[in-house]
Coordinates of C-alpha atoms and ligand atoms in Angstrom, one line a residue:
M598 CA 102.8 98.2 64.3
I599 CA 101.3 94.7 64.7
V600 CA 104.0 92.0 64.6
T601 CA 103.9 88.2 65.1
T602 CA 104.0 86.9 68.6
K603 CA 106.9 84.7 67.5
E604 CA 109.1 87.7 66.7
L605 CA 108.4 89.1 70.2
F606 CA 109.3 85.8 71.8
Q607 CA 112.5 85.4 69.9
H608 CA 113.8 88.7 71.2
A609 CA 112.6 88.1 74.8
Y610 CA 113.4 84.4 75.4
G611 CA 115.5 83.8 78.5
K612 CA 116.0 87.6 79.1
Y613 CA 112.7 89.1 80.0
A614 CA 108.9 88.4 79.7
V615 CA 106.5 90.2 77.4
G616 CA 103.5 91.6 79.2
A617 CA 100.2 90.2 77.7
Y618 CA 97.5 92.5 78.8
N619 CA 93.7 91.9 78.5
I620 CA 91.6 94.8 77.4
N621 CA 87.9 95.3 77.0
N622 CA 87.4 99.0 76.1
L623 CA 88.7 102.2 74.7
E624 CA 90.1 103.7 78.0
Q625 CA 92.1 100.5 78.6
A626 CA 93.5 100.6 75.1
M627 CA 94.6 104.3 75.5
G628 CA 96.2 103.6 78.9
L629 CA 97.9 100.5 77.6
F630 CA 99.5 102.1 74.6
R631 CA 100.6 105.1 76.5
G632 CA 102.1 103.0 79.3
N633 CA 104.0 100.8 76.9
L634 CA 105.5 103.8 75.2
G635 CA 106.2 105.7 78.4
K636 CA 103.9 108.5 77.4
L637 CA 102.8 108.9 81.0
E638 CA 101.7 112.6 81.0
S639 CA 99.7 112.6 77.7
A640 CA 99.3 110.7 74.4
D641 CA 101.3 113.5 72.7
A642 CA 104.4 113.2 74.9
A643 CA 107.6 111.8 73.3
V644 CA 108.3 108.1 73.6
D645 CA 110.4 107.4 76.7
E646 CA 112.9 104.9 75.4
A647 CA 114.0 103.9 78.9
V648 CA 110.4 102.8 79.6
A649 CA 109.1 101.8 76.1
A650 CA 108.3 98.1 75.8
P651 CA 106.9 95.6 73.2
F652 CA 103.7 94.0 74.4
I653 CA 100.8 91.7 73.6
I654 CA 97.2 92.8 73.6
Q655 CA 94.9 89.9 74.6
I656 CA 91.3 89.6 73.7
S657 CA 89.3 87.0 75.6
R658 CA 86.1 85.5 74.3
G659 CA 84.3 87.6 76.9
A660 CA 85.9 90.7 75.7
R661 CA 85.0 89.9 72.1
S662 CA 81.3 89.6 73.0
Y663 CA 81.3 92.5 75.6
T664 CA 80.3 94.9 72.9
D665 CA 81.1 93.4 69.5
K666 CA 84.4 91.9 68.5
R667 CA 84.6 94.4 65.6
M668 CA 84.3 97.3 68.0
L669 CA 87.3 96.2 70.0
E670 CA 89.3 95.3 67.0
A671 CA 88.6 98.7 65.6
V672 CA 89.8 100.3 68.8
I673 CA 93.1 98.4 68.4
R674 CA 93.4 99.5 64.7
G675 CA 92.8 103.0 65.8
A676 CA 95.4 102.8 68.5
D677 CA 97.9 101.5 66.0
E678 CA 97.3 104.6 63.9
V679 CA 97.5 107.0 66.9
F680 CA 100.6 105.3 68.2
P681 CA 102.7 104.3 65.2
E682 CA 105.8 103.8 67.4
A683 CA 104.2 100.9 69.3
V684 CA 105.2 97.3 68.5
F685 CA 102.7 94.7 69.6
A686 CA 101.0 91.5 68.9
V687 CA 97.2 90.8 69.0
H688 CA 96.3 87.5 70.7
L689 CA 93.1 85.6 71.3
D690 CA 93.1 84.5 75.0
H691 CA 91.5 81.2 76.1
G692 CA 90.0 80.4 72.7
T693 CA 87.8 77.5 71.8
E694 CA 88.3 75.6 68.6
E695 CA 85.5 77.7 67.0
S696 CA 86.8 81.1 68.2
C697 CA 90.3 80.2 67.2
Y698 CA 89.2 79.5 63.6
D699 CA 87.2 82.8 63.6
C700 CA 90.3 84.7 64.6
I701 CA 92.6 82.8 62.2
D702 CA 90.3 83.5 59.3
S703 CA 89.8 87.2 60.2
G704 CA 93.4 88.0 59.3
F705 CA 93.7 90.4 62.3
Y706 CA 95.3 88.3 65.0
S707 CA 99.0 87.5 65.4
S708 CA 98.3 84.4 67.5
V709 CA 95.6 82.4 69.1
M710 CA 95.4 80.4 72.3
I711 CA 93.5 77.1 72.1
D712 CA 92.6 76.2 75.6
A713 CA 91.6 72.5 75.6
S714 CA 93.3 71.9 79.0
H715 CA 90.1 70.8 80.6
E716 CA 89.9 67.9 78.1
D717 CA 91.9 64.7 78.7
F718 CA 95.4 64.5 77.3
E719 CA 94.6 62.8 74.0
E720 CA 91.6 65.1 73.3
N721 CA 93.7 68.2 74.2
I722 CA 96.3 67.0 71.6
A723 CA 93.8 66.3 68.9
I724 CA 92.0 69.7 69.2
T725 CA 95.3 71.6 69.5
K726 CA 96.7 69.8 66.5
R727 CA 93.8 70.8 64.3
V728 CA 94.1 74.4 65.4
V729 CA 97.8 74.4 64.8
E730 CA 97.4 73.1 61.3
R731 CA 94.9 75.7 60.3
A732 CA 96.8 78.6 62.0
H733 CA 100.2 77.7 60.5
A734 CA 98.7 77.6 57.1
K735 CA 98.0 81.3 57.6
G736 CA 101.3 82.2 59.3
I737 CA 99.6 82.5 62.7
V738 CA 101.2 81.0 65.8
V739 CA 99.4 79.0 68.5
E740 CA 99.6 78.9 72.3
A741 CA 98.2 75.8 73.9
E742 CA 97.7 74.8 77.5
L743 CA 98.6 71.7 79.5
G744 CA 97.8 71.3 83.2
Q745 CA 95.0 73.0 85.1
L746 CA 95.1 76.4 86.8
G747 CA 92.8 77.0 89.7
G748 CA 90.2 79.9 89.7
V749 CA 87.8 81.2 87.1
E750 CA 88.7 81.2 83.5
E751 CA 86.1 82.4 81.0
D752 CA 83.0 80.5 82.1
I753 CA 84.9 77.5 83.6
E754 CA 85.6 77.4 87.3
V755 CA 88.4 75.1 88.6
S756 CA 88.6 74.4 92.3
E757 CA 92.0 74.4 94.0
E758 CA 91.8 70.6 94.5
H759 CA 91.2 70.0 90.7
A760 CA 94.1 72.3 89.7
S761 CA 97.1 70.3 88.6
L762 CA 100.7 71.3 87.7
T763 CA 102.0 70.6 84.2
D764 CA 103.8 67.3 84.0
P765 CA 107.3 68.0 82.3
D766 CA 107.4 64.7 80.4
Q767 CA 103.8 65.2 79.1
A768 CA 104.7 68.7 78.1
V769 CA 107.5 67.4 75.8
E770 CA 105.1 64.8 74.2
F771 CA 102.4 67.4 73.9
V772 CA 104.6 70.0 72.1
E773 CA 106.1 67.3 69.8
R774 CA 102.7 65.9 68.8
T775 CA 100.8 69.1 68.4
G776 CA 103.4 71.4 66.9
C777 CA 102.2 74.3 69.1
D778 CA 104.5 77.4 69.3
S779 CA 104.2 78.1 73.0
L780 CA 102.8 76.4 76.0
A781 CA 100.7 77.7 78.9
V782 CA 101.9 75.8 81.9
A783 CA 100.3 75.3 85.3
I784 CA 103.1 76.3 87.8
G785 CA 101.1 77.3 90.8
T786 CA 99.2 80.4 89.7
S787 CA 95.4 80.8 89.3
H788 CA 93.2 83.3 87.6
G789 CA 91.6 86.2 89.5
A790 CA 92.2 88.2 92.7
Y791 CA 92.5 85.4 95.2
K792 CA 95.6 83.3 94.4
F793 CA 97.7 81.1 96.6
A794 CA 94.9 80.2 99.1
G795 CA 97.1 77.4 100.4
G796 CA 100.0 79.9 100.9
Q797 CA 102.2 78.4 98.1
G798 CA 103.9 80.6 95.5
L799 CA 105.3 79.8 92.0
H800 CA 106.7 76.3 91.6
F801 CA 110.2 77.2 90.3
D802 CA 111.3 73.6 90.5
R803 CA 108.5 72.7 88.0
I804 CA 109.4 75.6 85.6
E805 CA 113.0 74.5 85.7
A806 CA 112.1 70.9 85.0
I807 CA 109.9 71.9 82.0
Q808 CA 112.6 74.2 80.6
G809 CA 115.2 71.5 81.1
L810 CA 113.2 69.2 78.7
L811 CA 112.0 72.0 76.4
P812 CA 115.0 74.4 76.1
D813 CA 114.3 77.5 73.9
F814 CA 110.6 76.8 73.9
P815 CA 108.5 79.8 75.1
L816 CA 106.4 79.1 78.2
V817 CA 103.4 81.2 79.2
M818 CA 102.3 82.0 82.7
H819 CA 98.5 82.7 83.1
G820 CA 97.1 84.1 86.3
S821 CA 100.1 86.4 86.7
S822 CA 98.5 89.4 88.3
S823 CA 100.3 90.6 91.5
V824 CA 97.0 91.9 93.0
P825 CA 98.9 94.9 94.5
K826 CA 98.0 95.5 98.1
E827 CA 98.0 99.3 97.4
W828 CA 95.1 98.9 94.9
V829 CA 93.2 96.4 97.0
D830 CA 93.4 98.7 100.0
R831 CA 92.2 101.7 97.9
I832 CA 89.2 99.6 96.7
N833 CA 88.4 98.6 100.2
E834 CA 88.8 102.1 101.6
A835 CA 86.4 103.4 98.9
G836 CA 83.6 101.0 99.8
G837 CA 84.9 97.7 98.2
D838 CA 84.9 94.3 99.8
M839 CA 87.9 92.3 98.8
P840 CA 89.3 90.6 101.9
G841 CA 92.3 88.3 101.5
A842 CA 93.0 89.2 97.8
S843 CA 96.6 88.3 96.8
G844 CA 98.7 87.6 93.8
V845 CA 102.1 86.6 92.3
P846 CA 104.9 88.6 93.9
E847 CA 106.3 90.9 91.2
D848 CA 109.9 90.0 91.9
Q849 CA 109.1 86.5 90.8
Y850 CA 108.5 87.6 87.2
L851 CA 112.1 88.0 86.1
P852 CA 113.4 84.8 87.7
A853 CA 110.6 83.0 85.9
A854 CA 111.5 84.8 82.6
K855 CA 115.1 83.6 82.9
L856 CA 113.6 80.0 83.0
G857 CA 111.7 80.5 79.7
V858 CA 108.5 82.1 80.9
T859 CA 108.3 84.5 77.9
K860 CA 104.7 85.7 78.1
V861 CA 103.1 86.8 81.4
N862 CA 99.3 87.3 81.3
I863 CA 97.8 90.1 83.3
D864 CA 94.1 91.0 83.5
T865 CA 93.0 91.2 87.1
D866 CA 95.5 93.9 88.1
G867 CA 94.1 96.2 85.3
R868 CA 90.6 95.6 86.7
L869 CA 91.7 96.6 90.2
V870 CA 93.1 99.9 88.9
W871 CA 89.9 100.6 87.1
C872 CA 87.8 99.7 90.1
A873 CA 89.8 101.8 92.6
I874 CA 89.9 104.9 90.4
H875 CA 86.1 104.7 89.7
R876 CA 85.1 104.0 93.3
E877 CA 87.3 106.9 94.6
F878 CA 86.0 109.3 92.0
F879 CA 82.3 108.8 92.7
R880 CA 82.9 108.6 96.5
D881 CA 84.7 112.0 96.4
K882 CA 82.5 113.6 93.9
P883 CA 79.0 112.3 94.5
A884 CA 77.3 115.0 92.4
E885 CA 79.4 114.0 89.3
F886 CA 77.9 111.8 86.6
D887 CA 80.1 112.4 83.5
L888 CA 81.9 109.2 82.5
R889 CA 84.9 111.2 81.4
G890 CA 85.5 112.4 84.9
P891 CA 86.9 109.0 86.1
G892 CA 87.9 108.0 82.6
K893 CA 90.8 110.5 82.5
P894 CA 92.4 109.6 85.8
F895 CA 91.9 105.9 84.9
M896 CA 93.8 106.2 81.7
N897 CA 96.7 108.0 83.5
A898 CA 96.7 105.5 86.3
Y899 CA 96.6 102.5 83.9
A900 CA 99.5 104.0 81.8
E901 CA 101.5 104.3 85.0
F902 CA 100.6 100.8 86.1
I903 CA 101.6 99.3 82.7
A904 CA 105.0 101.1 82.8
H905 CA 105.6 99.8 86.3
K906 CA 104.6 96.3 85.4
N907 CA 107.0 96.3 82.4
Q908 CA 109.9 97.3 84.7
K909 CA 109.1 94.2 86.7
L910 CA 108.9 92.0 83.6
G911 CA 112.1 93.3 82.3
S912 CA 110.4 94.4 79.0
A913 CA 110.8 98.1 79.8
G914 CA 113.4 99.7 77.6
Q915 CA 113.4 96.8 75.1
L916 CA 111.3 98.5 72.4
A917 CA 114.4 99.9 70.5
G918 CA 116.1 96.5 70.5
V919 CA 113.0 94.8 69.2
K920 CA 112.7 97.3 66.4
E921 CA 116.4 96.8 65.5
T922 CA 115.9 93.1 65.4
L923 CA 112.8 93.5 63.2
A924 CA 114.7 96.1 61.1
V925 CA 111.8 98.5 61.6
T926 CA 112.3 102.2 61.1
A927 CA 109.9 103.8 63.5
Ligands
LIG1801 O1 91.8 84.2 81.9 C1 90.9 84.9 81.8 C2 91.0 86.3 81.6 O2 91.2 87.0 82.8 C3 89.8 86.9 80.8 O3 88.7 87.1 81.6 O4 86.9 86.1 80.3 O5 86.4 87.7 82.1 O6 87.4 88.5 79.9 P1 87.3 87.4 80.9
LIG1802 P1 95.0 87.2 86.1 O1 93.7 86.9 86.6 O2 96.1 86.9 87.2 O3 95.2 88.6 85.7 O4 95.4 86.3 84.8 C1 95.0 86.7 83.6 C2 95.1 85.6 82.5 O5 95.7 84.6 82.8 C3 94.5 85.9 81.2 O6 94.6 84.8 80.4
LIG1803 ZN1 94.5 82.9 81.5

């Protein structure tokens, strides 16, 4: 069932992080739901309560236009019907003012992200405030962003020297003046498969400083893929060319969650799983041309990957508790 992002945050805050996974197609949706319910062998398997996790599905603007936003939304509605045990929120990732309004008015989304972080401070506040007013009027919560991550985000590329960590004092003023419900903070990560070019990791001192001034306020970490060496190696061994890819060490998720990082955004890792499985399949079976050939192992591998990620985020095994809090009878 689709719930509000706020309800998921209330259960998770300070204890674990909710995985926010970007999807673009049917196979990702299938693997995502199965992984979050611990149905690793098949969609018909019983829910594994030790593994089952609440989660957030993120749809980027690119994903909305990849086929047609209605196609992807219909896939999610279908998954909700096929997997009635799942508890999740639907979120617009990196929205513009216009796409936020579209999602708010559609009635389908639990939350939207307004990303005006590339604007100056005052303009970011003005835009975010307008979106918050319109979203709150419909009971939808808003994630905003302050600070600049490096890497590619939608169609905007930010070089490492232009990336800037979130200023804690500014964060307090920003939250107070906009009324946003969660804040994406720049704490050393970047989007994509090539993070930490300068060798640095997460800036825990910065997270701590922000949480000190904004206690109980959910923070969001973008660019959180761990870019597992295992998957990069498999891609490279199957004909890929991804030298020097690296990501956020997975054992840093939980310490960050304890400091208020309540939503952890993961897209790139899912793409790596997709890429490795498809490259290997067609390398090993050059006469094959049926898309379902690699599709099946991809869904299995993606489900396994999601279940693993949720262990690292601490969200694995939390589904029953969330349902209790929501007084949901599954
Ligand atoms: O932060 C960006 C996300 O990874 C979405 O990427 O715009 O290519 O769908 P995308
Ligand atoms: P990654 O590129 O690290 O997966 O980050 C995804 C993200 O932040 C989506 O908003
Ligand atoms: Zn992002």
